[in-house]
Backbone atoms as SQL, in Angstrom:
CREATE TABLE atoms (id INTEGER PRIMARY KEY, chain TEXT, resi INTEGER, resn TEXT, atom TEXT, x REAL, y REAL, z REAL);
INSERT INTO atoms VALUES
  (1, 'A', 1, 'MET', 'N', 84.766, -41.066, -48.069),
  (2, 'A', 1, 'MET', 'CA', 84.984, -42.464, -48.322),
  (3, 'A', 1, 'MET', 'C', 84.019, -43.332, -47.530),
  (4, 'A', 2, 'ASP', 'N', 83.193, -42.717, -46.721),
  (5, 'A', 2, 'ASP', 'CA', 82.225, -43.502, -45.956),
  (6, 'A', 2, 'ASP', 'C', 81.320, -44.317, -46.871),
  (7, 'A', 3, 'HIS', 'N', 80.952, -43.742, -48.023),
  (8, 'A', 3, 'HIS', 'CA', 80.095, -44.491, -48.946),
  (9, 'A', 3, 'HIS', 'C', 80.829, -45.702, -49.519),
  (10, 'A', 4, 'TRP', 'N', 82.159, -45.620, -49.644),
  (11, 'A', 4, 'TRP', 'CA', 82.926, -46.779, -50.096),
  (12, 'A', 4, 'TRP', 'C', 82.887, -47.876, -49.045),
  (13, 'A', 5, 'VAL', 'N', 83.050, -47.476, -47.786),
  (14, 'A', 5, 'VAL', 'CA', 82.997, -48.446, -46.692),
  (15, 'A', 5, 'VAL', 'C', 81.615, -49.088, -46.651),
  (16, 'A', 6, 'ASP', 'N', 80.581, -48.269, -46.795),
  (17, 'A', 6, 'ASP', 'CA', 79.211, -48.782, -46.813),
  (18, 'A', 6, 'ASP', 'C', 79.001, -49.763, -47.963),
  (19, 'A', 7, 'ALA', 'N', 79.730, -49.574, -49.059),
  (20, 'A', 7, 'ALA', 'CA', 79.611, -50.454, -50.224),
  (21, 'A', 7, 'ALA', 'C', 80.492, -51.699, -50.098),
  (22, 'A', 8, 'GLY', 'N', 81.223, -51.831, -48.992),
  (23, 'A', 8, 'GLY', 'CA', 82.044, -53.012, -48.777),
  (24, 'A', 8, 'GLY', 'C', 83.474, -52.909, -49.268),
  (25, 'A', 9, 'VAL', 'N', 83.923, -51.710, -49.613),
  (26, 'A', 9, 'VAL', 'CA', 85.300, -51.535, -50.075),
  (27, 'A', 9, 'VAL', 'C', 86.241, -51.659, -48.882),
  (28, 'A', 10, 'LYS', 'N', 87.160, -52.616, -48.989),
  (29, 'A', 10, 'LYS', 'CA', 88.156, -52.826, -47.934),
  (30, 'A', 10, 'LYS', 'C', 89.571, -52.590, -48.438),
  (31, 'A', 11, 'THR', 'N', 89.759, -52.677, -49.765),
  (32, 'A', 11, 'THR', 'CA', 91.080, -52.470, -50.352),
  (33, 'A', 11, 'THR', 'C', 90.976, -51.514, -51.530),
  (34, 'A', 12, 'LEU', 'N', 92.039, -50.751, -51.729),
  (35, 'A', 12, 'LEU', 'CA', 92.060, -49.718, -52.766),
  (36, 'A', 12, 'LEU', 'C', 93.397, -49.738, -53.489),
  (37, 'A', 13, 'ALA', 'N', 93.344, -49.669, -54.803),
  (38, 'A', 13, 'ALA', 'CA', 94.544, -49.458, -55.611),
  (39, 'A', 13, 'ALA', 'C', 94.470, -48.033, -56.141),
  (40, 'A', 14, 'MET', 'N', 95.618, -47.364, -56.156),
  (41, 'A', 14, 'MET', 'CA', 95.641, -45.971, -56.578),
  (42, 'A', 14, 'MET', 'C', 96.870, -45.714, -57.443),
  (43, 'A', 15, 'THR', 'N', 96.670, -44.977, -58.507),
  (44, 'A', 15, 'THR', 'CA', 97.783, -44.481, -59.306),
  (45, 'A', 15, 'THR', 'C', 97.629, -42.968, -59.379),
  (46, 'A', 16, 'TYR', 'N', 98.730, -42.305, -59.632),
  (47, 'A', 16, 'TYR', 'CA', 98.693, -40.844, -59.690),
  (48, 'A', 16, 'TYR', 'C', 99.817, -40.352, -60.588),
  (49, 'A', 17, 'SER', 'N', 99.585, -39.190, -61.186),
  (50, 'A', 17, 'SER', 'CA', 100.622, -38.636, -62.057),
  (51, 'A', 17, 'SER', 'C', 101.792, -38.188, -61.188),
  (52, 'A', 18, 'GLY', 'N', 102.942, -38.717, -61.509),
  (53, 'A', 18, 'GLY', 'CA', 104.152, -38.381, -60.760),
  (54, 'A', 18, 'GLY', 'C', 104.731, -37.069, -61.246),
  (55, 'A', 19, 'GLY', 'N', 105.343, -36.361, -60.350),
  (56, 'A', 19, 'GLY', 'CA', 106.042, -35.139, -60.742),
  (57, 'A', 19, 'GLY', 'C', 105.169, -33.908, -60.842),
  (58, 'A', 20, 'ASP', 'N', 103.897, -34.003, -60.482),
  (59, 'A', 20, 'ASP', 'CA', 103.094, -32.786, -60.475),
  (60, 'A', 20, 'ASP', 'C', 102.292, -32.696, -59.184),
  (61, 'A', 21, 'LEU', 'N', 101.956, -31.499, -58.821),
  (62, 'A', 21, 'LEU', 'CA', 101.288, -31.246, -57.548),
  (63, 'A', 21, 'LEU', 'C', 99.894, -31.868, -57.496),
  (64, 'A', 22, 'PHE', 'N', 99.176, -31.868, -58.615),
  (65, 'A', 22, 'PHE', 'CA', 97.831, -32.433, -58.650),
  (66, 'A', 22, 'PHE', 'C', 97.849, -33.905, -58.259),
  (67, 'A', 23, 'GLY', 'N', 98.709, -34.673, -58.888),
  (68, 'A', 23, 'GLY', 'CA', 98.801, -36.092, -58.587),
  (69, 'A', 23, 'GLY', 'C', 99.277, -36.345, -57.170),
  (70, 'A', 24, 'GLN', 'N', 100.271, -35.594, -56.735),
  (71, 'A', 24, 'GLN', 'CA', 100.827, -35.771, -55.393),
  (72, 'A', 24, 'GLN', 'C', 99.789, -35.453, -54.318),
  (73, 'A', 25, 'LEU', 'N', 99.086, -34.333, -54.459),
  (74, 'A', 25, 'LEU', 'CA', 98.082, -33.964, -53.459),
  (75, 'A', 25, 'LEU', 'C', 96.895, -34.925, -53.468),
  (76, 'A', 26, 'GLY', 'N', 96.511, -35.390, -54.641),
  (77, 'A', 26, 'GLY', 'CA', 95.435, -36.368, -54.726),
  (78, 'A', 26, 'GLY', 'C', 95.805, -37.666, -54.036),
  (79, 'A', 27, 'GLN', 'N', 97.035, -38.101, -54.251),
  (80, 'A', 27, 'GLN', 'CA', 97.530, -39.325, -53.604),
  (81, 'A', 27, 'GLN', 'C', 97.562, -39.156, -52.102),
  (82, 'A', 28, 'GLU', 'N', 98.067, -38.030, -51.629),
  (83, 'A', 28, 'GLU', 'CA', 98.171, -37.790, -50.192),
  (84, 'A', 28, 'GLU', 'C', 96.789, -37.717, -49.534),
  (85, 'A', 29, 'ALA', 'N', 95.863, -37.007, -50.160),
  (86, 'A', 29, 'ALA', 'CA', 94.511, -36.868, -49.597),
  (87, 'A', 29, 'ALA', 'C', 93.784, -38.211, -49.580),
  (88, 'A', 30, 'THR', 'N', 93.904, -38.960, -50.660),
  (89, 'A', 30, 'THR', 'CA', 93.240, -40.259, -50.730),
  (90, 'A', 30, 'THR', 'C', 93.822, -41.220, -49.702),
  (91, 'A', 31, 'THR', 'N', 95.135, -41.203, -49.531),
  (92, 'A', 31, 'THR', 'CA', 95.774, -42.061, -48.539),
  (93, 'A', 31, 'THR', 'C', 95.264, -41.729, -47.141),
  (94, 'A', 32, 'ALA', 'N', 95.213, -40.455, -46.805),
  (95, 'A', 32, 'ALA', 'CA', 94.750, -40.044, -45.480),
  (96, 'A', 32, 'ALA', 'C', 93.296, -40.449, -45.253),
  (97, 'A', 33, 'LEU', 'N', 92.445, -40.222, -46.244),
  (98, 'A', 33, 'LEU', 'CA', 91.027, -40.577, -46.106),
  (99, 'A', 33, 'LEU', 'C', 90.836, -42.089, -46.023),
  (100, 'A', 34, 'ALA', 'N', 91.595, -42.839, -46.808),
  (101, 'A', 34, 'ALA', 'CA', 91.485, -44.305, -46.780),
  (102, 'A', 34, 'ALA', 'C', 91.901, -44.831, -45.408),
  (103, 'A', 35, 'GLN', 'N', 92.997, -44.318, -44.883),
  (104, 'A', 35, 'GLN', 'CA', 93.453, -44.769, -43.568),
  (105, 'A', 35, 'GLN', 'C', 92.399, -44.459, -42.503),
  (106, 'A', 36, 'LYS', 'N', 91.826, -43.286, -42.564),
  (107, 'A', 36, 'LYS', 'CA', 90.799, -42.890, -41.599),
  (108, 'A', 36, 'LYS', 'C', 89.573, -43.806, -41.699),
  (109, 'A', 37, 'ALA', 'N', 89.258, -44.243, -42.913),
  (110, 'A', 37, 'ALA', 'CA', 88.089, -45.093, -43.142),
  (111, 'A', 37, 'ALA', 'C', 88.390, -46.577, -42.932),
  (112, 'A', 38, 'GLY', 'N', 89.661, -46.911, -42.681),
  (113, 'A', 38, 'GLY', 'CA', 90.033, -48.307, -42.482),
  (114, 'A', 38, 'GLY', 'C', 90.181, -49.098, -43.769),
  (115, 'A', 39, 'ILE', 'N', 90.405, -48.390, -44.872),
  (116, 'A', 39, 'ILE', 'CA', 90.600, -49.038, -46.172),
  (117, 'A', 39, 'ILE', 'C', 92.097, -49.251, -46.389),
  (118, 'A', 40, 'ASP', 'N', 92.472, -50.467, -46.737),
  (119, 'A', 40, 'ASP', 'CA', 93.868, -50.831, -46.967),
  (120, 'A', 40, 'ASP', 'C', 94.261, -50.482, -48.394),
  (121, 'A', 41, 'ILE', 'N', 95.307, -49.691, -48.554),
  (122, 'A', 41, 'ILE', 'CA', 95.809, -49.354, -49.886),
  (123, 'A', 41, 'ILE', 'C', 96.773, -50.451, -50.315),
  (124, 'A', 42, 'VAL', 'N', 96.359, -51.222, -51.331),
  (125, 'A', 42, 'VAL', 'CA', 97.159, -52.364, -51.788),
  (126, 'A', 42, 'VAL', 'C', 98.129, -51.990, -52.902),
  (127, 'A', 43, 'LEU', 'N', 97.951, -50.805, -53.490),
  (128, 'A', 43, 'LEU', 'CA', 98.871, -50.312, -54.511),
  (129, 'A', 43, 'LEU', 'C', 98.763, -48.798, -54.550),
  (130, 'A', 44, 'SER', 'N', 99.892, -48.132, -54.508),
  (131, 'A', 44, 'SER', 'CA', 99.955, -46.679, -54.668),
  (132, 'A', 44, 'SER', 'C', 101.187, -46.401, -55.503),
  (133, 'A', 45, 'GLU', 'N', 100.970, -46.061, -56.759),
  (134, 'A', 45, 'GLU', 'CA', 102.106, -45.937, -57.665),
  (135, 'A', 45, 'GLU', 'C', 101.960, -44.734, -58.594),
  (136, 'A', 46, 'ALA', 'N', 103.063, -44.013, -58.737),
  (137, 'A', 46, 'ALA', 'CA', 103.102, -42.878, -59.654),
  (138, 'A', 46, 'ALA', 'C', 103.213, -43.381, -61.090),
  (139, 'A', 47, 'HIS', 'N', 102.647, -42.594, -62.017),
  (140, 'A', 47, 'HIS', 'CA', 102.795, -42.918, -63.431),
  (141, 'A', 47, 'HIS', 'C', 103.179, -41.660, -64.195),
  (142, 'A', 48, 'ASP', 'N', 103.749, -41.873, -65.347),
  (143, 'A', 48, 'ASP', 'CA', 104.142, -40.773, -66.233),
  (144, 'A', 48, 'ASP', 'C', 102.920, -40.369, -67.053),
  (145, 'A', 49, 'PRO', 'N', 102.421, -39.148, -66.879),
  (146, 'A', 49, 'PRO', 'CA', 101.225, -38.742, -67.612),
  (147, 'A', 49, 'PRO', 'C', 101.432, -38.665, -69.128),
  (148, 'A', 50, 'ALA', 'N', 102.674, -38.638, -69.557),
  (149, 'A', 50, 'ALA', 'CA', 102.951, -38.588, -70.993),
  (150, 'A', 50, 'ALA', 'C', 103.076, -39.985, -71.601),
  (151, 'A', 51, 'ALA', 'N', 102.964, -41.010, -70.785),
  (152, 'A', 51, 'ALA', 'CA', 103.090, -42.378, -71.291),
  (153, 'A', 51, 'ALA', 'C', 101.979, -42.687, -72.282),
  (154, 'A', 52, 'THR', 'N', 102.258, -43.606, -73.180),
  (155, 'A', 52, 'THR', 'CA', 101.251, -44.028, -74.155),
  (156, 'A', 52, 'THR', 'C', 100.825, -45.477, -73.947),
  (157, 'A', 53, 'ASP', 'N', 101.559, -46.204, -73.122),
  (158, 'A', 53, 'ASP', 'CA', 101.216, -47.598, -72.836),
  (159, 'A', 53, 'ASP', 'C', 101.150, -47.786, -71.328),
  (160, 'A', 54, 'PHE', 'N', 99.952, -47.972, -70.838),
  (161, 'A', 54, 'PHE', 'CA', 99.741, -48.148, -69.405),
  (162, 'A', 54, 'PHE', 'C', 99.534, -49.624, -69.030),
  (163, 'A', 55, 'THR', 'N', 99.850, -50.512, -69.949),
  (164, 'A', 55, 'THR', 'CA', 99.659, -51.938, -69.706),
  (165, 'A', 55, 'THR', 'C', 100.368, -52.419, -68.441),
  (166, 'A', 56, 'PRO', 'N', 101.651, -52.080, -68.231),
  (167, 'A', 56, 'PRO', 'CA', 102.310, -52.548, -66.999),
  (168, 'A', 56, 'PRO', 'C', 101.620, -52.033, -65.723),
  (169, 'A', 57, 'LEU', 'N', 101.158, -50.812, -65.753),
  (170, 'A', 57, 'LEU', 'CA', 100.480, -50.235, -64.592),
  (171, 'A', 57, 'LEU', 'C', 99.127, -50.905, -64.359),
  (172, 'A', 58, 'VAL', 'N', 98.376, -51.111, -65.425),
  (173, 'A', 58, 'VAL', 'CA', 97.075, -51.776, -65.308),
  (174, 'A', 58, 'VAL', 'C', 97.257, -53.210, -64.803),
  (175, 'A', 59, 'THR', 'N', 98.309, -53.865, -65.242),
  (176, 'A', 59, 'THR', 'CA', 98.598, -55.222, -64.775),
  (177, 'A', 59, 'THR', 'C', 98.853, -55.225, -63.271),
  (178, 'A', 60, 'LYS', 'N', 99.609, -54.242, -62.784),
  (179, 'A', 60, 'LYS', 'CA', 99.860, -54.152, -61.340),
  (180, 'A', 60, 'LYS', 'C', 98.553, -53.933, -60.576),
  (181, 'A', 61, 'VAL', 'N', 97.688, -53.107, -61.119),
  (182, 'A', 61, 'VAL', 'CA', 96.401, -52.847, -60.466),
  (183, 'A', 61, 'VAL', 'C', 95.580, -54.135, -60.395),
  (184, 'A', 62, 'THR', 'N', 95.461, -54.836, -61.503),
  (185, 'A', 62, 'THR', 'CA', 94.652, -56.058, -61.505),
  (186, 'A', 62, 'THR', 'C', 95.284, -57.146, -60.630),
  (187, 'A', 63, 'ASP', 'N', 96.609, -57.215, -60.611),
  (188, 'A', 63, 'ASP', 'CA', 97.289, -58.196, -59.756),
  (189, 'A', 63, 'ASP', 'C', 97.062, -57.916, -58.268),
  (190, 'A', 64, 'ALA', 'N', 96.870, -56.646, -57.913),
  (191, 'A', 64, 'ALA', 'CA', 96.641, -56.273, -56.516),
  (192, 'A', 64, 'ALA', 'C', 95.231, -56.649, -56.049),
  (193, 'A', 65, 'LYS', 'N', 94.332, -56.925, -56.994),
  (194, 'A', 65, 'LYS', 'CA', 92.958, -57.349, -56.700),
  (195, 'A', 65, 'LYS', 'C', 92.223, -56.422, -55.719),
  (196, 'A', 66, 'PRO', 'N', 92.214, -55.118, -56.012),
  (197, 'A', 66, 'PRO', 'CA', 91.544, -54.191, -55.099),
  (198, 'A', 66, 'PRO', 'C', 90.023, -54.267, -55.239),
  (199, 'A', 67, 'ASP', 'N', 89.345, -53.831, -54.197),
  (200, 'A', 67, 'ASP', 'CA', 87.896, -53.686, -54.269),
  (201, 'A', 67, 'ASP', 'C', 87.523, -52.444, -55.077),
  (202, 'A', 68, 'ALA', 'N', 88.425, -51.451, -55.078),
  (203, 'A', 68, 'ALA', 'CA', 88.179, -50.199, -55.804),
  (204, 'A', 68, 'ALA', 'C', 89.509, -49.681, -56.356),
  (205, 'A', 69, 'PHE', 'N', 89.398, -48.821, -57.361),
  (206, 'A', 69, 'PHE', 'CA', 90.575, -48.241, -58.012),
  (207, 'A', 69, 'PHE', 'C', 90.315, -46.761, -58.251),
  (208, 'A', 70, 'VAL', 'N', 91.327, -45.950, -57.972),
  (209, 'A', 70, 'VAL', 'CA', 91.242, -44.514, -58.246),
  (210, 'A', 70, 'VAL', 'C', 92.558, -44.071, -58.865),
  (211, 'A', 71, 'THR', 'N', 92.475, -43.107, -59.770),
  (212, 'A', 71, 'THR', 'CA', 93.688, -42.537, -60.353),
  (213, 'A', 71, 'THR', 'C', 93.584, -41.018, -60.328),
  (214, 'A', 72, 'TRP', 'N', 94.709, -40.384, -60.053),
  (215, 'A', 72, 'TRP', 'CA', 94.803, -38.943, -60.060),
  (216, 'A', 72, 'TRP', 'C', 95.739, -38.564, -61.192),
  (217, 'A', 73, 'GLY', 'N', 95.262, -37.761, -62.107),
  (218, 'A', 73, 'GLY', 'CA', 96.125, -37.341, -63.205),
  (219, 'A', 73, 'GLY', 'C', 95.507, -36.231, -64.005),
  (220, 'A', 74, 'ALA', 'N', 96.344, -35.589, -64.746),
  (221, 'A', 74, 'ALA', 'CA', 95.926, -34.506, -65.636),
  (222, 'A', 74, 'ALA', 'C', 96.590, -34.728, -66.984),
  (223, 'A', 75, 'SER', 'N', 95.978, -34.217, -67.996),
  (224, 'A', 75, 'SER', 'CA', 96.509, -34.368, -69.347),
  (225, 'A', 75, 'SER', 'C', 97.866, -33.712, -69.464),
  (226, 'A', 76, 'SER', 'N', 98.739, -34.363, -70.210),
  (227, 'A', 76, 'SER', 'CA', 100.065, -33.773, -70.449),
  (228, 'A', 76, 'SER', 'C', 100.138, -33.067, -71.789),
  (229, 'A', 77, 'SER', 'N', 99.015, -32.997, -72.501),
  (230, 'A', 77, 'SER', 'CA', 99.033, -32.361, -73.817),
  (231, 'A', 77, 'SER', 'C', 99.275, -30.865, -73.669),
  (232, 'A', 78, 'SER', 'N', 99.948, -30.326, -74.670),
  (233, 'A', 78, 'SER', 'CA', 100.246, -28.890, -74.588),
  (234, 'A', 78, 'SER', 'C', 99.479, -28.110, -75.616);
């Protein structure tokens, strides 16, 4: 995340797939790295990977006005 700090990133919004290890570990690792880099996480929210409408989640991200956004997720298709 040093390159994010170098680029002026001070705030981060993050979403992750809830209920699976990939999303959970991605969220945990990103949180730890952001804290170490001094980046404030302004939103950290789980989402349902099977959802078809992410409008409410995207609205929360834009309302948080982060400098950067990251999402952790995997396809739920079978």
